[in-house]
Coordinates of C-alpha atoms in Angstrom, one line a residue:
M666 CA 71.2 93.4 140.3
Q667 CA 68.8 91.2 138.3
P668 CA 68.6 93.5 135.2
D669 CA 72.4 93.7 135.0
A670 CA 72.7 90.0 135.0
Q671 CA 70.4 89.8 132.0
K672 CA 72.5 92.2 129.9
R673 CA 74.1 90.5 127.0
R674 CA 77.7 90.9 125.9
S675 CA 78.1 93.4 123.0
R676 CA 79.8 91.9 120.0
S677 CA 81.0 95.3 118.6
G678 CA 81.3 97.2 121.9
C679 CA 84.5 98.5 123.6
T680 CA 87.1 96.2 125.0
E681 CA 86.2 97.0 128.7
C682 CA 82.5 96.2 128.2
R683 CA 83.3 92.9 126.3
Q684 CA 85.6 91.8 129.1
R685 CA 83.0 92.5 131.7
H686 CA 80.2 90.9 129.6
R687 CA 78.1 94.0 129.8
K688 CA 76.1 95.7 127.0
C689 CA 77.9 98.7 125.5
D690 CA 76.2 101.7 124.0
E691 CA 79.2 102.0 121.6
K692 CA 79.5 105.8 122.0
K693 CA 82.6 107.3 120.5
P694 CA 85.2 108.2 121.7
A695 CA 84.2 106.7 125.0
C696 CA 81.1 104.7 125.9
T697 CA 78.8 105.7 128.9
G698 CA 80.0 102.7 131.0
C699 CA 83.6 103.6 130.7
E700 CA 82.9 107.3 131.3
R701 CA 81.1 106.5 134.5
A702 CA 83.8 104.1 135.7
G703 CA 86.6 106.4 134.7
K704 CA 88.1 103.6 132.5
Q705 CA 90.0 104.0 129.3
C706 CA 87.7 103.2 126.4
T707 CA 89.2 101.4 123.4
Y708 CA 87.4 99.6 120.5
T709 CA 88.9 96.4 119.2
M710 CA 87.7 94.4 116.2
R711 CA 88.2 90.7 115.5
L712 CA 89.1 89.4 112.1
S713 CA 89.1 85.8 111.2
W714 CA 89.0 83.6 108.1
G715 CA 86.9 80.8 109.8
G716 CA 87.8 78.0 112.2
R717 CA 88.6 78.5 115.8
P718 CA 89.4 82.1 116.9
F719 CA 93.2 82.5 117.1
S720 CA 93.1 83.6 120.7
K721 CA 91.5 80.2 121.6
S722 CA 93.9 78.1 119.6
R723 CA 96.9 76.3 121.1
F724 CA 99.3 78.8 119.5
G725 CA 97.2 81.7 120.7
E726 CA 97.2 80.4 124.3
C727 CA 101.0 80.1 124.1
M728 CA 101.2 83.7 122.8
K729 CA 99.1 85.0 125.7
S730 CA 101.1 83.1 128.3
D731 CA 104.4 84.6 127.1
P732 CA 104.2 88.4 127.0
S733 CA 107.7 88.6 125.3
L734 CA 106.2 87.2 122.1
V735 CA 104.7 89.6 119.5
Q736 CA 101.5 88.5 117.9
L737 CA 101.7 88.3 114.1
P738 CA 98.9 87.9 111.6
V739 CA 97.7 84.3 111.5
V740 CA 95.5 83.6 108.6
S741 CA 94.7 80.6 106.4
S742 CA 97.5 79.5 104.1
S743 CA 95.4 78.0 101.4
V744 CA 94.9 80.3 98.5
D745 CA 93.0 79.5 95.4
I746 CA 92.6 82.3 92.9
N747 CA 90.1 81.6 90.1
D748 CA 91.8 83.0 87.0
G749 CA 88.7 82.5 85.0
K750 CA 86.7 85.2 86.7
D751 CA 87.0 88.9 86.7
P752 CA 86.8 90.2 90.2
S753 CA 84.1 92.7 91.1
L754 CA 84.9 96.0 92.6
A755 CA 85.9 95.7 96.2
T756 CA 83.1 97.9 97.3
P757 CA 81.0 97.1 100.4
P758 CA 77.3 96.9 100.0
P759 CA 75.0 99.4 101.8
S760 CA 74.4 97.0 104.6
S761 CA 77.0 94.7 106.2
A762 CA 74.3 92.2 107.3
S763 CA 74.8 88.8 105.8
D764 CA 73.9 85.2 106.2
D765 CA 77.3 84.2 105.0
P766 CA 78.7 81.7 107.6
I767 CA 82.3 83.1 107.2
E768 CA 83.4 84.9 110.4
F769 CA 86.4 87.2 110.7
E770 CA 87.8 86.7 114.1
S771 CA 91.4 85.2 114.0
R772 CA 93.3 88.3 114.8
L773 CA 92.7 91.0 117.4
I774 CA 93.4 94.4 115.8
R775 CA 93.6 97.6 117.7
Y776 CA 93.4 100.8 115.6
T777 CA 92.8 104.5 115.7
P778 CA 89.8 105.3 113.5
P779 CA 90.7 107.6 110.6
T780 CA 87.5 109.6 111.1
P781 CA 85.2 110.3 114.1
E782 CA 82.4 108.2 112.6
V783 CA 83.2 104.5 112.1
Q784 CA 80.9 101.8 111.0
A785 CA 79.7 99.6 113.9
N786 CA 81.6 96.5 112.8
P787 CA 83.8 97.2 109.8
F788 CA 85.2 93.7 109.7
E789 CA 82.0 92.1 108.4
L790 CA 83.7 91.3 105.1
S791 CA 81.2 88.8 103.7
W792 CA 80.6 91.3 100.8
L793 CA 84.2 90.7 99.6
P794 CA 84.4 88.1 96.8
K795 CA 86.2 84.8 97.8
Q796 CA 89.2 85.4 95.6
Q797 CA 89.6 88.9 97.1
Q798 CA 89.4 87.4 100.6
N799 CA 92.3 85.3 99.6
L800 CA 94.3 88.3 98.4
L801 CA 93.6 90.2 101.7
D802 CA 94.7 87.0 103.5
H803 CA 97.9 87.1 101.5
F804 CA 98.4 90.9 102.2
I805 CA 98.1 90.4 106.0
S806 CA 100.2 87.3 106.3
C807 CA 102.8 87.6 103.6
T808 CA 103.0 91.0 101.9
T809 CA 103.2 93.0 105.2
L810 CA 106.0 90.7 106.3
S811 CA 108.0 91.6 103.2
M812 CA 107.4 95.3 104.0
S813 CA 108.4 95.2 107.7
C814 CA 111.8 95.3 109.4
H815 CA 110.3 94.7 112.7
S816 CA 107.3 92.8 114.1
P817 CA 105.6 95.9 115.5
I818 CA 105.7 97.5 112.1
Q819 CA 103.9 94.6 110.5
D820 CA 101.3 94.8 113.2
M821 CA 100.9 98.5 112.6
F822 CA 100.5 98.0 108.8
C823 CA 97.7 95.5 109.5
R824 CA 95.9 97.4 112.2
V825 CA 96.0 100.8 110.4
L826 CA 95.5 99.8 106.7
V827 CA 93.0 97.0 106.9
P828 CA 90.3 98.7 109.0
M829 CA 90.7 101.8 106.9
A830 CA 90.3 99.8 103.7
T831 CA 87.0 98.2 104.8
Q832 CA 85.5 101.7 104.6
T833 CA 87.5 103.0 101.6
P834 CA 87.1 101.2 98.2
H835 CA 90.1 102.8 96.5
L836 CA 92.3 101.7 99.4
M837 CA 90.9 98.2 99.5
N838 CA 91.6 97.7 95.8
A839 CA 95.1 99.2 96.2
L840 CA 95.9 96.7 99.0
L841 CA 94.5 93.8 97.0
S842 CA 96.5 95.0 93.9
L843 CA 99.7 95.1 96.0
A844 CA 99.0 91.5 97.3
A845 CA 98.3 90.3 93.8
T846 CA 101.6 91.9 92.6
H847 CA 103.5 90.2 95.4
R848 CA 101.9 86.8 94.6
L849 CA 103.0 87.3 91.0
T850 CA 106.6 88.0 91.9
L851 CA 106.6 85.0 94.2
G852 CA 105.7 82.8 91.2
M853 CA 102.3 81.9 92.7
D854 CA 99.2 81.4 90.6
Q855 CA 97.8 84.9 90.0
S856 CA 95.5 86.2 87.3
M857 CA 97.0 89.2 85.4
S858 CA 93.5 90.4 84.4
E859 CA 92.5 90.4 88.1
L860 CA 95.7 92.4 89.0
N861 CA 95.1 95.0 86.3
H862 CA 91.4 95.3 87.2
L863 CA 92.2 95.9 90.8
K864 CA 94.8 98.6 90.0
V865 CA 92.6 100.4 87.5
S866 CA 89.7 100.3 89.9
S867 CA 91.7 101.8 92.6
L868 CA 93.0 104.6 90.4
R869 CA 89.5 105.4 89.1
Q870 CA 88.0 105.4 92.6
L871 CA 90.8 107.6 93.9
Q872 CA 90.3 110.0 91.0
D873 CA 86.5 110.1 91.7
A874 CA 87.1 110.7 95.4
L875 CA 89.4 113.6 94.7
A876 CA 87.1 115.1 92.0
R877 CA 84.1 115.2 94.3
P878 CA 83.0 118.8 95.1
G879 CA 84.2 119.7 98.5
A880 CA 86.3 116.6 98.8
S881 CA 89.0 116.8 101.5
L882 CA 92.3 115.1 101.6
D883 CA 92.3 112.5 104.4
E884 CA 94.5 109.7 105.6
S885 CA 92.9 107.1 103.3
V886 CA 93.9 109.1 100.2
V887 CA 97.5 109.2 101.5
A888 CA 97.4 105.5 102.3
T889 CA 96.1 104.7 98.8
T890 CA 98.8 106.7 96.9
L891 CA 101.5 105.1 99.1
T892 CA 100.1 101.6 98.5
L893 CA 99.9 102.2 94.7
C894 CA 103.5 103.5 94.7
H895 CA 104.7 100.5 96.7
S896 CA 102.9 98.1 94.3
D897 CA 104.6 99.8 91.3
F898 CA 108.2 99.5 92.5
V899 CA 108.0 95.9 93.8
S900 CA 106.4 94.8 90.5
D901 CA 108.4 93.3 87.6
G902 CA 109.0 96.7 86.0
R903 CA 106.0 96.7 83.7
S904 CA 105.4 100.4 84.2
P905 CA 108.8 102.2 84.5
G906 CA 108.5 105.5 86.2
S907 CA 105.0 105.1 87.4
W908 CA 106.2 104.9 91.0
R909 CA 107.7 108.4 90.6
S910 CA 104.4 110.0 89.7
H911 CA 102.7 108.3 92.6
L912 CA 105.5 109.4 95.0
Q913 CA 105.3 113.0 93.7
G914 CA 101.5 112.9 94.0
T915 CA 101.8 111.6 97.6
T916 CA 104.3 114.4 98.4
A917 CA 101.7 117.0 97.3
I918 CA 98.9 115.3 99.1
I919 CA 100.8 115.0 102.4
S920 CA 101.9 118.6 102.1
S921 CA 98.4 119.8 101.6
Y922 CA 97.1 117.6 104.4
L923 CA 99.7 118.9 106.9
E924 CA 99.0 122.5 105.9
K925 CA 95.2 122.2 106.4
S926 CA 95.3 120.1 109.5
K927 CA 98.1 122.2 111.1
A928 CA 99.6 118.9 112.3
S929 CA 102.8 118.6 114.3
P930 CA 104.8 115.4 115.2
D931 CA 103.1 115.5 118.6
S932 CA 99.6 115.8 117.2
L933 CA 99.8 113.2 114.4
T934 CA 97.3 110.3 114.8
N935 CA 98.8 106.8 115.0
T936 CA 97.6 106.4 111.4
M937 CA 99.2 109.5 110.0
S938 CA 102.4 108.8 112.0
L939 CA 102.8 105.4 110.2
L940 CA 101.9 106.9 106.8
W941 CA 104.4 109.7 107.3
R942 CA 107.2 107.3 108.2
W943 CA 106.3 105.0 105.3
Y944 CA 106.4 108.0 102.9
L945 CA 109.8 109.2 104.3
S946 CA 111.4 105.8 104.0
I947 CA 110.3 105.5 100.3
E948 CA 111.3 109.0 99.5
T949 CA 114.7 108.6 101.2
V950 CA 115.6 105.5 99.2
A951 CA 114.1 107.1 96.0
L952 CA 116.6 110.0 96.3
L953 CA 119.4 107.5 95.7
T954 CA 118.1 106.3 92.3
G955 CA 119.4 109.3 90.3
N956 CA 117.5 111.9 88.2
L957 CA 114.8 112.4 90.9
V958 CA 113.5 115.9 91.0
M959 CA 111.1 116.4 93.9
P960 CA 108.9 119.4 94.3
N961 CA 110.0 122.0 96.8
D962 CA 108.9 121.3 100.3
S963 CA 106.0 123.3 101.8
R964 CA 106.5 125.1 105.1
A965 CA 104.7 122.3 106.8
L966 CA 106.8 119.6 105.3
L967 CA 110.0 121.5 106.1
Q968 CA 108.9 121.8 109.7
M969 CA 108.0 118.2 110.0
R970 CA 111.3 117.0 108.5
K971 CA 113.3 119.2 110.9
L972 CA 111.5 118.0 114.0
I973 CA 111.8 114.3 113.4
S974 CA 115.2 114.0 111.6
D975 CA 117.1 112.6 114.7
D976 CA 119.8 110.0 114.9
K977 CA 117.6 107.2 116.0
I978 CA 117.3 104.2 113.8
D979 CA 113.8 103.9 112.5
D980 CA 112.5 100.4 112.6
L981 CA 110.2 101.0 109.6
A982 CA 113.0 102.3 107.3
G983 CA 115.8 100.3 108.8
F984 CA 118.2 103.2 109.0
S985 CA 118.7 106.5 111.0
S986 CA 116.2 109.2 110.4
S987 CA 119.1 111.7 110.1
L988 CA 120.1 110.1 106.8
G989 CA 117.0 111.5 105.1
P990 CA 118.3 115.1 104.9
I991 CA 121.8 113.8 104.0
F992 CA 120.4 111.9 101.0
K993 CA 118.3 114.9 100.0
K994 CA 121.5 117.1 99.9
I995 CA 123.4 114.4 97.9
N996 CA 120.6 114.3 95.3
R997 CA 120.6 118.1 95.0
L998 CA 124.4 118.3 94.7
A999 CA 124.4 115.5 92.2
I1000 CA 121.9 117.3 90.0
E1001 CA 124.0 120.5 90.3
A1002 CA 127.3 118.7 89.4
D1003 CA 125.7 117.0 86.4
L1004 CA 124.4 120.3 85.2
A1005 CA 127.8 121.9 85.5
L1006 CA 129.4 119.0 83.5
K1007 CA 126.9 119.3 80.7
Q1008 CA 127.4 123.1 80.4
D1009 CA 131.2 122.6 80.1
E1010 CA 130.9 119.9 77.4
G1011 CA 133.2 120.8 74.5
H1012 CA 135.2 123.3 76.5
F1013 CA 137.4 120.7 78.1
P1014 CA 139.3 117.6 76.8
A1015 CA 137.3 114.4 76.9
D1016 CA 139.8 112.8 79.3
S1017 CA 140.0 115.7 81.7
D1018 CA 139.2 115.1 85.4
P1019 CA 135.5 115.8 85.9
K1020 CA 136.2 116.9 89.5
N1021 CA 138.0 120.0 88.1
R1022 CA 134.8 121.1 86.4
I1023 CA 132.6 120.9 89.4
P1024 CA 131.7 124.2 91.1
L1025 CA 133.7 124.9 94.3
S1026 CA 130.5 125.4 96.3
V1027 CA 129.4 121.8 95.4
L1028 CA 132.8 120.4 96.3
D1029 CA 132.8 122.2 99.6
E1030 CA 129.4 120.9 100.6
S1031 CA 130.4 117.4 99.4
Y1032 CA 133.4 117.3 101.7
Q1033 CA 131.4 118.6 104.6
L1034 CA 128.9 115.8 104.0
I1035 CA 131.7 113.2 103.9
N1036 CA 133.0 114.4 107.3
E1037 CA 129.5 114.5 108.8
I1038 CA 128.8 110.9 107.6
H1039 CA 132.1 109.6 109.1
S1040 CA 131.4 111.3 112.4
K1041 CA 128.0 109.5 112.5
M1042 CA 129.9 106.2 112.0
G1043 CA 132.2 106.9 114.9
P1044 CA 132.5 104.9 118.1
Q1045 CA 129.4 106.4 119.7
E1046 CA 126.6 104.0 120.5
R1047 CA 123.8 103.7 118.1
R1048 CA 120.5 105.2 119.2
F1049 CA 117.2 103.3 118.7
R1050 CA 113.5 103.9 119.0
P1051 CA 112.2 102.3 122.2
T1052 CA 110.6 99.4 120.3
V1053 CA 114.0 98.6 118.7
D1054 CA 116.1 99.0 121.9
A1055 CA 114.7 95.7 123.3
S1056 CA 114.6 93.9 120.0
V1057 CA 116.5 90.7 119.4
H1058 CA 117.4 92.3 116.0
K1059 CA 119.2 95.2 117.6
N1060 CA 122.6 94.2 116.2
D1061 CA 121.2 93.7 112.7
F1062 CA 119.6 97.1 112.8
A1063 CA 122.9 98.7 113.7
T1064 CA 124.7 96.7 110.9
V1065 CA 122.1 97.8 108.3
D1066 CA 122.3 101.4 109.4
E1067 CA 126.1 101.3 109.0
A1068 CA 125.7 99.9 105.5
F1069 CA 123.4 102.8 104.6
H1070 CA 126.0 105.3 105.8
H1071 CA 128.5 103.7 103.4
V1072 CA 125.8 104.0 100.6
A1073 CA 125.8 107.8 101.3
L1074 CA 129.6 107.9 100.8
V1075 CA 129.5 105.9 97.6
Q1076 CA 126.8 108.2 96.2
I1077 CA 129.0 111.3 96.9
Y1078 CA 132.1 109.7 95.4
R1079 CA 130.3 108.5 92.2
R1080 CA 127.4 110.8 91.5
I1081 CA 129.0 114.1 92.7
L1082 CA 132.8 113.8 92.6
N1083 CA 132.6 111.4 89.6
L1084 CA 135.3 109.1 91.0
T1085 CA 135.7 105.8 89.2
S1086 CA 134.4 102.6 90.6
T1087 CA 137.9 101.3 91.2
D1088 CA 138.9 104.4 93.3
P1089 CA 140.2 103.2 96.7
L1090 CA 137.6 105.3 98.5
V1091 CA 134.7 103.7 96.5
Q1092 CA 136.0 100.2 96.9
S1093 CA 136.6 100.6 100.6
S1094 CA 132.9 101.4 101.1
V1095 CA 131.8 98.6 98.7
K1096 CA 133.7 96.0 100.7
H1097 CA 132.3 97.5 104.0
I1098 CA 128.8 97.1 102.7
I1099 CA 129.3 93.5 101.6
S1100 CA 131.0 92.5 104.8
R1101 CA 128.2 94.1 106.9
I1102 CA 125.3 92.6 105.0
C1103 CA 126.9 89.2 105.1
K1104 CA 126.3 89.3 108.8
V1105 CA 122.6 90.2 108.5
R1106 CA 120.0 87.4 108.8
F1107 CA 117.3 86.9 106.2
L1108 CA 114.5 85.4 108.3
G1109 CA 110.9 84.3 107.7
E1110 CA 109.7 87.0 109.9
P1111 CA 109.9 90.8 110.0
C1112 CA 113.6 91.6 110.4
P1113 CA 116.2 94.3 109.4
G1114 CA 117.3 92.1 106.5
I1115 CA 114.3 93.3 104.5
A1116 CA 116.0 96.8 104.2
V1117 CA 119.3 95.6 102.6
L1118 CA 118.2 95.8 98.9
Q1119 CA 119.4 99.4 98.5
P1120 CA 122.9 98.9 100.0
L1121 CA 123.3 95.6 98.0
F1122 CA 122.4 97.4 94.8
T1123 CA 124.7 100.3 95.5
A1124 CA 127.6 98.0 96.2
G1125 CA 126.8 95.9 93.1
C1126 CA 126.9 99.0 90.8
E1127 CA 130.5 99.7 91.9
A1128 CA 131.8 96.1 92.5
S1129 CA 134.8 95.4 90.2
A1130 CA 136.3 92.3 91.7
G1131 CA 134.8 88.9 90.8
P1132 CA 134.5 87.6 94.4
D1133 CA 132.6 90.8 95.3
R1134 CA 130.2 90.4 92.4
D1135 CA 129.6 86.8 93.4
S1136 CA 128.9 87.7 97.0
I1137 CA 126.4 90.3 95.9
N1138 CA 124.7 88.0 93.4
T1139 CA 124.4 85.3 96.1
L1140 CA 122.9 87.8 98.7
L1141 CA 120.4 89.1 96.1
L1142 CA 119.3 85.6 95.3
S1143 CA 118.8 84.8 98.9
F1144 CA 116.8 88.1 99.4
E1145 CA 114.7 87.4 96.3
H1146 CA 113.9 83.8 97.3
R1147 CA 113.0 84.8 100.8
Y1148 CA 110.8 87.9 100.2
G1149 CA 109.8 87.6 96.6
M1150 CA 109.9 91.3 95.6
G1151 CA 110.1 91.9 91.8
N1152 CA 112.5 94.8 92.2
A1153 CA 115.1 92.5 93.8
R1154 CA 115.0 90.4 90.6
N1155 CA 115.2 93.6 88.5
C1156 CA 118.2 94.8 90.5
R1157 CA 120.1 91.5 90.0
S1158 CA 119.3 91.5 86.3
F1159 CA 120.5 95.1 85.9
L1160 CA 123.7 94.4 87.7
Q1161 CA 124.5 91.4 85.6
D1162 CA 124.0 93.6 82.4
L1163 CA 126.1 96.4 83.9
W1164 CA 129.0 94.0 84.8
A1165 CA 128.8 92.4 81.4
M1166 CA 128.9 95.7 79.6
R1167 CA 131.9 97.0 81.6
D1168 CA 133.8 93.7 81.0
K1169 CA 132.9 93.8 77.2
S1170 CA 133.9 97.4 76.8
D1171 CA 137.1 97.0 78.8
D1172 CA 135.9 99.6 81.3
V1173 CA 138.4 98.4 83.8
E1174 CA 138.3 101.6 85.9
G1175 CA 134.5 101.6 86.1
K1176 CA 133.9 105.0 84.5
T1177 CA 130.4 104.1 83.3
R1178 CA 127.9 105.3 85.8
W1179 CA 125.0 103.0 86.6
D1180 CA 122.4 105.9 86.8
K1181 CA 123.3 107.0 83.2
L1182 CA 123.0 103.4 81.9
M1183 CA 119.6 103.0 83.6
V1184 CA 118.3 106.0 81.8
D1185 CA 119.7 104.8 78.5
K1186 CA 118.0 101.4 79.0
G1187 CA 114.7 103.1 79.9
L1188 CA 114.6 101.4 83.3
D1189 CA 113.5 102.9 86.6
I1190 CA 114.3 100.5 89.5
L1191 CA 113.7 101.5 93.1
P1192 CA 115.6 99.1 95.3
Y1193 CA 113.4 99.5 98.4

C-alpha cells in the first residue's frame, strides 16, 4: 500500500485516474488502470486564461451544484489587440514546454480526438502570441455564441474545434480569422492587417497540407474549409462570392472523405457528426440565395442525406432536417424555370404571364412541394432531437421552424412560379414569418433567435406594406446589435436599397426579383 500512496496525480492523464489521484500511463484509447478496473477511460483537458480555475470559482461551484445548468465557456473579457504588430503564424513550436506562467485551465473540455495519436497536453498554448490568445478567447466566449442556437451546440463547437486547432495550424488560423472578423463587425478594435494575415496564412497552410505527397483528407481539413466559409459570409462583404467557392470545396472534400472512410451516420465520430451538421445547415440556407449551382452528390453524400433527412428540428440549424431536400428541389426547379424563361425571350409578349411559359413538369413538382410543405405545418406535434426536447427554448425552436417552412413557400411562389410580391399567397407567408419571429427572443446566450436571419431576409425581400418593412427593419437591427454579424448589416442595407428602388420605379406589384437585383449589384449575401 505504501508505493500506491506515493503515486502522484497525473496532470494529463485520464479523468478516472485524476479523480482517484493516481498516476496514469496515458495509453490510448484506454489506460492500463481503467482496463484492469473495467472503467470507462476518457481524457479531459483543462483550458484557462489565468486566475482561479473555473471549477473552483463561486460561479463554477453553483454550476456543479445545479445539474440543470449547462456550462458555457468562461474566459477573460478584457481584449487588447495590438494593431501595431503583425501576428506571427499560429504554429506551435516543436516542444510545448514553457516557463510562461500563463495556465489554461478555466474550462473543462471533453473531446473525441480526430486522430489516434494526440499530443500529451494539447492545451499548453504558451506558444500562441498574446494577441492571438485574445482572439481565441473571443472565439470561445463570443463567436461561438453567435453561431449556436442551443447551449450544447456552443459547447460542441468549443470542445471539437479548439483541441483540433491546437494540432492543426491552418485550422487555428482559420478560427482566429473568424474571431477577428466577428470583432470587426461588432465595431471592436481590430487590426485589418492581422485579420488579412490570419486568413492568408490559413489558406496557404491548407493548400500546403493538401499538396503534400500522400496527404489524406481528414476532419481538420473539413473544419478549416467550413470555418473559412463561415468567416467569409459573416464579414462585411469584402469578398463577394468567396463563401461559395469555400462551400463547393467543402462539398468535394466531405464527399471524398465519406467515400474513403466508408462512413455511415452510425459510424461518424462526434467530430465529423458536428462538421456534417454544420455543413448541411450552411448548404441548406445557401440554396435559398439564388444562382447556386452545386456539384452533383456522390453516392456517399446521397446515402448520408437520405439517412438523416428526418422531420426532427436540428438544434444546430434551427429548423427541421427534412427541409434540406425540399430547399434542394426548390433550387433545382428555380434554375429550370429561369432557363425556360430565357429560352422563350422574344417569343412571347413582355407582359405575358411567366407561369404560362414554365414547363408543366416544373409546375407539377412545385405544386407537389407546396402540398408537402403545408402538410408538415399541420396540427401534428413538432419532433425534436433529445437535447432540444427538454430545452427551455423548445417553443422558440418550433416557431423558427414554422417560419422556415413559410420561407420555402415564398421561394416557390417567387423564384419558380414568378408570382409578384403583392400576390395574396406571397403576402400571407410574409405576414406569417413576421408574426412568428416577433415572438422569438434574442438573448445573450445560445438560442433559436440566432437562426432567424434567413426568414427575416426572405420576408423583407417581398414586404410591400410600410408597417411590415418597419417591423423587419427593427428586428434586423435588434439581431445585428445582439450578435454583430456583418451579413445581418448587409441584409438590412440591401433591403433598404430594394425597397427604395421599387418605390422609385413605381413597382407597386413587386415584379422585380431580389435575386436578379443582387446579381446586378454584384452582391452575394448569405443570410445565415
